[in-house]
Coordinates of C-alpha atoms and ligand atoms in Angstrom, one line a residue:
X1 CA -22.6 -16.3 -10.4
X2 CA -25.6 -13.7 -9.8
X3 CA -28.2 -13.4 -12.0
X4 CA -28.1 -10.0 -12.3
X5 CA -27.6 -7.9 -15.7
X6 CA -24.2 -7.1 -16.1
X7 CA -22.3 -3.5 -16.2
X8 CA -21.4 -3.0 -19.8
X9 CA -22.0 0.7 -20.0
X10 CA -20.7 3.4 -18.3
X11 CA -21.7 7.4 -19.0
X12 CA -19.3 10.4 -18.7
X13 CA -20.9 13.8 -18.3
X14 CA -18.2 15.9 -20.1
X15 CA -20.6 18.8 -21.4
X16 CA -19.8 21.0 -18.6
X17 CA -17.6 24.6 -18.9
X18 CA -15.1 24.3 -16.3
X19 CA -15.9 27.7 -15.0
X20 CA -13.7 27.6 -12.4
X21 CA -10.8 26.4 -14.3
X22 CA -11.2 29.7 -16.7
X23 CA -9.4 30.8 -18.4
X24 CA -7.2 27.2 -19.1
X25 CA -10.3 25.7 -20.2
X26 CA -11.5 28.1 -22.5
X27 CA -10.2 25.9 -25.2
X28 CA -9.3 23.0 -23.7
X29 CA -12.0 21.1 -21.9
X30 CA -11.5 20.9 -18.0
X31 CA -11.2 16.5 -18.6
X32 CA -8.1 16.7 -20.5
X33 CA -6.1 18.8 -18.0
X34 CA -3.2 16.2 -17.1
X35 CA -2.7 14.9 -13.6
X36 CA 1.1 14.5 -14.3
X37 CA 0.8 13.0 -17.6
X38 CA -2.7 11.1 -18.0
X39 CA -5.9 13.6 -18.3
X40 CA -8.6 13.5 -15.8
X41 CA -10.6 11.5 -18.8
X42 CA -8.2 9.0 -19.0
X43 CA -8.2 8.0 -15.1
X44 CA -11.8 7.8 -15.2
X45 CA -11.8 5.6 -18.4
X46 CA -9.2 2.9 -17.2
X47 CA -11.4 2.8 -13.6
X48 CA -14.1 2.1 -15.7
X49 CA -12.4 -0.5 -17.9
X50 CA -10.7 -2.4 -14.5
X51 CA -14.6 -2.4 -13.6
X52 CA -15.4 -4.7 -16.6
X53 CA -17.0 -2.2 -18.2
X54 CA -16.7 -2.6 -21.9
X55 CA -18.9 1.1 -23.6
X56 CA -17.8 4.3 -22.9
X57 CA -20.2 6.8 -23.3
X58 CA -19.0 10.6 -23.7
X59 CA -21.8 13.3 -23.2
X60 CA -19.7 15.9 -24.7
X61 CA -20.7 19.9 -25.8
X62 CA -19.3 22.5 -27.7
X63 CA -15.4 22.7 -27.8
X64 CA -15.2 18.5 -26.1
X65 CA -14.3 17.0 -29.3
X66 CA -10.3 16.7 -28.5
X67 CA -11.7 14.2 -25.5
X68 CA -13.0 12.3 -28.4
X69 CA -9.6 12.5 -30.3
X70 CA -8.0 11.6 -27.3
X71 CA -9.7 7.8 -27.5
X72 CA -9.3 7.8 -31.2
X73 CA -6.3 6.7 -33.7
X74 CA -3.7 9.4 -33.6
X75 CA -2.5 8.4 -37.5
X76 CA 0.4 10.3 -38.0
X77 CA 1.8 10.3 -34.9
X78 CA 1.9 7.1 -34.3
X79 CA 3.6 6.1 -37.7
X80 CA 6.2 9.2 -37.2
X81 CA 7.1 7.1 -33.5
X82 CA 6.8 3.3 -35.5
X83 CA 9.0 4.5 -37.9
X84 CA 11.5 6.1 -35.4
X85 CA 11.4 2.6 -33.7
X86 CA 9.2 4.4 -30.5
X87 CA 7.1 1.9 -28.5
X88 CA 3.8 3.2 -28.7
X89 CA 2.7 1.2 -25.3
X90 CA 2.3 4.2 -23.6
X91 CA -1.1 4.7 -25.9
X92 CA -2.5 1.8 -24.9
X93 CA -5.2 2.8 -22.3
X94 CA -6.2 5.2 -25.1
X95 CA -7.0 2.5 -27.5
X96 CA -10.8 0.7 -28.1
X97 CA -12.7 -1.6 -30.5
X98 CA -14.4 -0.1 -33.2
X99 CA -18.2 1.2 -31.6
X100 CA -16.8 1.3 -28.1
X101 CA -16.7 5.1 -27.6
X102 CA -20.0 6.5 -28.0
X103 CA -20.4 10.3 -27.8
X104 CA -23.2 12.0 -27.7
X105 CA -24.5 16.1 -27.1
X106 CA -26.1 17.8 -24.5
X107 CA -26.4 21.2 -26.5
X108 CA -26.8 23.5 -23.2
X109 CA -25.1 23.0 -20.3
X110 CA -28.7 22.8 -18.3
X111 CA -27.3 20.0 -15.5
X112 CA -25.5 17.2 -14.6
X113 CA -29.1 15.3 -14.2
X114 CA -30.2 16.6 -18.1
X115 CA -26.5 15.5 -19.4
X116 CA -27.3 12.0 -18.0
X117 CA -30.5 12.2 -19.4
X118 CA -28.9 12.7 -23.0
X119 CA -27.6 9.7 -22.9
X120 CA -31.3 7.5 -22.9
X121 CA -31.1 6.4 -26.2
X122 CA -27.7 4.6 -25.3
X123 CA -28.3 3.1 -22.2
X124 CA -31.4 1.6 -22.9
X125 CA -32.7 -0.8 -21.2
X126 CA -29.9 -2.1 -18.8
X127 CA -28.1 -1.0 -15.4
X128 CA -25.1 1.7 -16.3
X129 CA -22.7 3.9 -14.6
X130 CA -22.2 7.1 -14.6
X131 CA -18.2 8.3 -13.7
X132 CA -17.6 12.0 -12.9
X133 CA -14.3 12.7 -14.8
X134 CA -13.5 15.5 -12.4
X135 CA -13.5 13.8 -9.6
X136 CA -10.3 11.4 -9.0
X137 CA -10.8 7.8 -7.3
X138 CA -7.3 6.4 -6.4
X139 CA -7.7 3.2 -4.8
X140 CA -6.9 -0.7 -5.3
X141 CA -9.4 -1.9 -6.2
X142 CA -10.5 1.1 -8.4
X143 CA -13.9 2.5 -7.1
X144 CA -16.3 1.7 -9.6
X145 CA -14.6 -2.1 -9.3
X146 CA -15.7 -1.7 -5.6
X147 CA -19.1 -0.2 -6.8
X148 CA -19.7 -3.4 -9.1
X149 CA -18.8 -6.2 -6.8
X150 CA -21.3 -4.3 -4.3
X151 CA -24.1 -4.5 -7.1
X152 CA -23.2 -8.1 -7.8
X153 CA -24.1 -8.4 -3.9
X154 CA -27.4 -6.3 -3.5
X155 CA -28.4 -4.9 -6.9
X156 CA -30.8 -1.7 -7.6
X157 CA -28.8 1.7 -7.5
X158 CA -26.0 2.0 -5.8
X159 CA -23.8 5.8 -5.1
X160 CA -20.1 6.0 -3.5
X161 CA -20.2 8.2 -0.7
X162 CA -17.7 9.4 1.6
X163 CA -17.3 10.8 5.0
X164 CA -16.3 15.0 5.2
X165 CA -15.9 17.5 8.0
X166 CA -19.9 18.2 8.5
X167 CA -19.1 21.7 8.1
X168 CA -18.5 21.4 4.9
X169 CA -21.6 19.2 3.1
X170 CA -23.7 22.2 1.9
X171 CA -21.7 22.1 -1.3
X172 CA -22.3 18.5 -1.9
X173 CA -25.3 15.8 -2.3
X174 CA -26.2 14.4 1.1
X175 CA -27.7 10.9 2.7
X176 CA -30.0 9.8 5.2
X177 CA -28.7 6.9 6.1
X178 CA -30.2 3.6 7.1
X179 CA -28.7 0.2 7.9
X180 CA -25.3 0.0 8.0
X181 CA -23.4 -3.8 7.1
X182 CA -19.8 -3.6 6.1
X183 CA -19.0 -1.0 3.5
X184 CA -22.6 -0.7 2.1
X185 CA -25.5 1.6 3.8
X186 CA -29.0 2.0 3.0
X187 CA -29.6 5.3 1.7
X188 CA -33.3 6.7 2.7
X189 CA -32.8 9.8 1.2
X190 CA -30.9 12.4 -0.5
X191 CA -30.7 16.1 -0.7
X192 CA -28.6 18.1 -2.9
X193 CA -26.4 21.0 -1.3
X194 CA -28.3 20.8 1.9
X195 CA -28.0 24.0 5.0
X196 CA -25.1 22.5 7.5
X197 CA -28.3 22.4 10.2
X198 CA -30.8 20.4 8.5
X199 CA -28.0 18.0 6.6
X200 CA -28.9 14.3 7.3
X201 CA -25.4 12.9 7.4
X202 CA -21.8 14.0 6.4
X203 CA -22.0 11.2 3.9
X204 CA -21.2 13.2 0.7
X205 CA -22.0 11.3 -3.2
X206 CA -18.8 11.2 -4.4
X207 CA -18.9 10.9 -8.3
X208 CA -19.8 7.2 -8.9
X209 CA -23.1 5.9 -9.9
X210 CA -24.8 2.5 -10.8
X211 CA -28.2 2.8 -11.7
X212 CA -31.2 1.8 -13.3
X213 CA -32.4 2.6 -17.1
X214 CA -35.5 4.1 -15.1
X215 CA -34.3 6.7 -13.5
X216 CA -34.1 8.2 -17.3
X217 CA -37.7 8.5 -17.0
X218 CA -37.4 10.1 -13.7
X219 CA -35.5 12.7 -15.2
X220 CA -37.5 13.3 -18.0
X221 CA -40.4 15.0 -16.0
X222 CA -37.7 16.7 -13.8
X223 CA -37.8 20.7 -12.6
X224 CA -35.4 22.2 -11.9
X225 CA -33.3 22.2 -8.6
X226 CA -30.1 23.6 -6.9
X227 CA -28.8 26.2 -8.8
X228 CA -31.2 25.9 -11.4
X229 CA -29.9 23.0 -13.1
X230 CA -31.3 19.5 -13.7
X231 CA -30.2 17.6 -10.7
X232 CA -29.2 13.6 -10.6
X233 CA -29.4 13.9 -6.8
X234 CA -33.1 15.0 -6.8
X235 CA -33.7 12.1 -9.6
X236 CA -32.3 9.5 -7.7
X237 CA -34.1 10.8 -4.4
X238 CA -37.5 10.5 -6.1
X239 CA -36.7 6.6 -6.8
X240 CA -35.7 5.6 -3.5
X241 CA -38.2 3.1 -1.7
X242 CA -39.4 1.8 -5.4
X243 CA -35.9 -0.2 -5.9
X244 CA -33.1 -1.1 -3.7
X245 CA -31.0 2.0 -3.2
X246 CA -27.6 1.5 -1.5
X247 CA -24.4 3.8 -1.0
X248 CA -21.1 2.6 -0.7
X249 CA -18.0 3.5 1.1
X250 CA -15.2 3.9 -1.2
X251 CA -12.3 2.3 0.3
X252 CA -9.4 4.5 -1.2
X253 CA -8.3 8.4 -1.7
X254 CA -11.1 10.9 -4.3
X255 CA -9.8 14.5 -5.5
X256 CA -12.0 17.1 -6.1
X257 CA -10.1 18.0 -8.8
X258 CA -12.9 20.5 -10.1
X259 CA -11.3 22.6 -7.5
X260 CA -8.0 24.3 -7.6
X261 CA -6.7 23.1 -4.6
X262 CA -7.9 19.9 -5.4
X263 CA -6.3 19.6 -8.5
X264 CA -3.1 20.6 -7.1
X265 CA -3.3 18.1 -4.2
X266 CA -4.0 15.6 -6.7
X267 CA -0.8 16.3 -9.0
X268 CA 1.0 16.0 -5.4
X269 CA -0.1 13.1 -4.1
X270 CA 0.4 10.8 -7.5
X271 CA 3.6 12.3 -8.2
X272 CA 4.9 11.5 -5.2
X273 CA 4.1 8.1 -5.0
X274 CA 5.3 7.9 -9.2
X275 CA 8.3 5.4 -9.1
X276 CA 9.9 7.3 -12.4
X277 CA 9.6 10.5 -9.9
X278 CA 8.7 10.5 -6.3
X279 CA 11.8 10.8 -5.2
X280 CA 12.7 13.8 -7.6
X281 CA 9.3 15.3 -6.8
X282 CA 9.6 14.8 -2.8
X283 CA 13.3 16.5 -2.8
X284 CA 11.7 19.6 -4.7
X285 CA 8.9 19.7 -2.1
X286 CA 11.2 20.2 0.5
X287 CA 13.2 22.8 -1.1
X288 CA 10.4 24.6 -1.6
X289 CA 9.1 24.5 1.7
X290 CA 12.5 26.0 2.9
Ligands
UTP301 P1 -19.3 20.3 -12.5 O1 -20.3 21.3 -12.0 O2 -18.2 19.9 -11.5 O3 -18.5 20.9 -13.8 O4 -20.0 19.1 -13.1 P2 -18.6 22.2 -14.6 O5 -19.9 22.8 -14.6 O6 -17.9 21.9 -15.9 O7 -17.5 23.1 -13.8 P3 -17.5 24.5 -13.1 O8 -18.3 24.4 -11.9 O9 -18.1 25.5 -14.1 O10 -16.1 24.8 -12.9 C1 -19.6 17.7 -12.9 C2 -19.4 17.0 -14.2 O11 -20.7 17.1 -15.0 C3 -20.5 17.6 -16.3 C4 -19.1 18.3 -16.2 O12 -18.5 18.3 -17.5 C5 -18.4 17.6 -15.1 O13 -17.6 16.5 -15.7 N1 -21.6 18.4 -16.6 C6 -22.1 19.4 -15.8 C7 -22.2 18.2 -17.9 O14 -21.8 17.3 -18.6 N2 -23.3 19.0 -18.2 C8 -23.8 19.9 -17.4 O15 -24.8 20.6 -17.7 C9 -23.2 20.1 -16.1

């Protein structure tokens, strides 16, 4: 057993507006959109849960509160399906002990690294994750469970990264990597939406986080970066070389399912591989295809 402080809380950044999903999440925010039948949130929150993590955290905004509801007791439906003798399993990864979901607001949209930052008076002084609903982890184990086994080895702050076409990293936060051993590599630096020519690796940060309570003061003096929002990446660059920073390689599949394509891809691949429905699924892919 390591002596390290366990992973009990976990942070959701949920404030954003889906832009790019306009105009179905004009009312219904982007982490409730359904990847066959679970929402985005949902996927995210049982990773987190198969991680050990017991708090969910929800930094939610404007027109986020059915995310909420979602996690909450759903009164009369679930006494219209008791009393028609319905199993109400299927509701079960939606269930939590009373004080376990935590919600709080970032009132403007101003950053992923100022969402985080909401979050201070939560986290406090312990180690905590931070899981990007809109990005899907498939894998066994999940990826934060990867992520946590990986801090139980090296501590400090720890980022899953994965390997893309280099063409493609300017839209994504970069690494300079050091040392390499097994799945975990030093990370020396980190730049956020980097020029192809002057990226350092094609080692993308891929929507999992562990770190520590101080990079909330790291944010709190931040300015602003990329696209003039408050950026994690350039708060987590600025603590690299006082604490032990690590990235590790996710072994498993991550949609981008902020993007179209990505979503689609996603709802593909998982309905596919559905026992109740891959078959179906793969028989209407063909027909399709002509
Ligand atoms: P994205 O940039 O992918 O989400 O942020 P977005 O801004 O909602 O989407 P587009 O680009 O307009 O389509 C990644 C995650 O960070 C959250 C988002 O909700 C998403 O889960 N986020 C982003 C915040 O909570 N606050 C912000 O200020 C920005």
């Amino acid at each position: 057993m390591s002596a390290r402080k366990p992973i009990r809380k976990a942070v959701f950044p949920v404030a954003g507006l889906g832009t790019r999903f306009l105009p179905a999440t004009k009312a219904i925010p982007k982490e409730l959109l359904p990847i066959v039948d679970r929402p985005l949130i949902q996927y995210a929150v049982d990773e987190a849960r198969e991680a050990g993590i017991e708090q969910m955290i929800f930094v939610t905004g404007r027109g986020k509160t059915a995310i909420v509801e979602h996690f909450d007791t759903a009164f009369e439906l679930e006494t219209t399906m008791s009393e028609r003798g319905k199993s109400l399993d299927i509701l079960e990864p939606t269930r939590f002990p009373p004080g376990d979901i935590i919600t709080v607001r970032q009132q403007v949209p101003l950053g992923l690294g100022h969402a985080i930052w909401c979050a201070r008076a939560i986290v406090g002084d312990e180690p905590f994750a931070i899981l990007l609903p809109d990005e899907l982890m498939v894998g066994k184990p999940g990826c934060m469970k990867q992520m946590v086994e990986a801090y139980e080895d090296v501590g400090g702050n720890l980022i899953s990264v994965l390997e893309i076409p280099r063409e493609e990293v300017s839209s994504y936060g970069v690494i300079d990597p050091g040392e390499e051993r097994g799945a975990l590599t030093e990370v020396r630096g980190l730049v956020e939406k980097p020029p192809v020519s002057e990226a350092p690796s094609n080692k993308i940060v891929s929507g999992r986080y562990i770190l520590q309570p101080e990079v909330m003061r790291t944010l709190e003096d931040q300015e602003k970066g990329a696209g003039g929002e408050i950026q994690l990446t350039d708060a987590m660059a600025r603590m690299i070389g006082g604490q032990p920073f690590h990235a590790v390689t996710f072994a498993g599949r991550r949609f981008d399912c902020g993007s179209k394509t990505g979503f689609v891809e996603a709802t593909l691949a998982l309905a596919l591989e559905r026992e109740d429905m891959g078959e179906e699924v793969r028989a209407m892919a063909r027909r399709l295809l002509g």
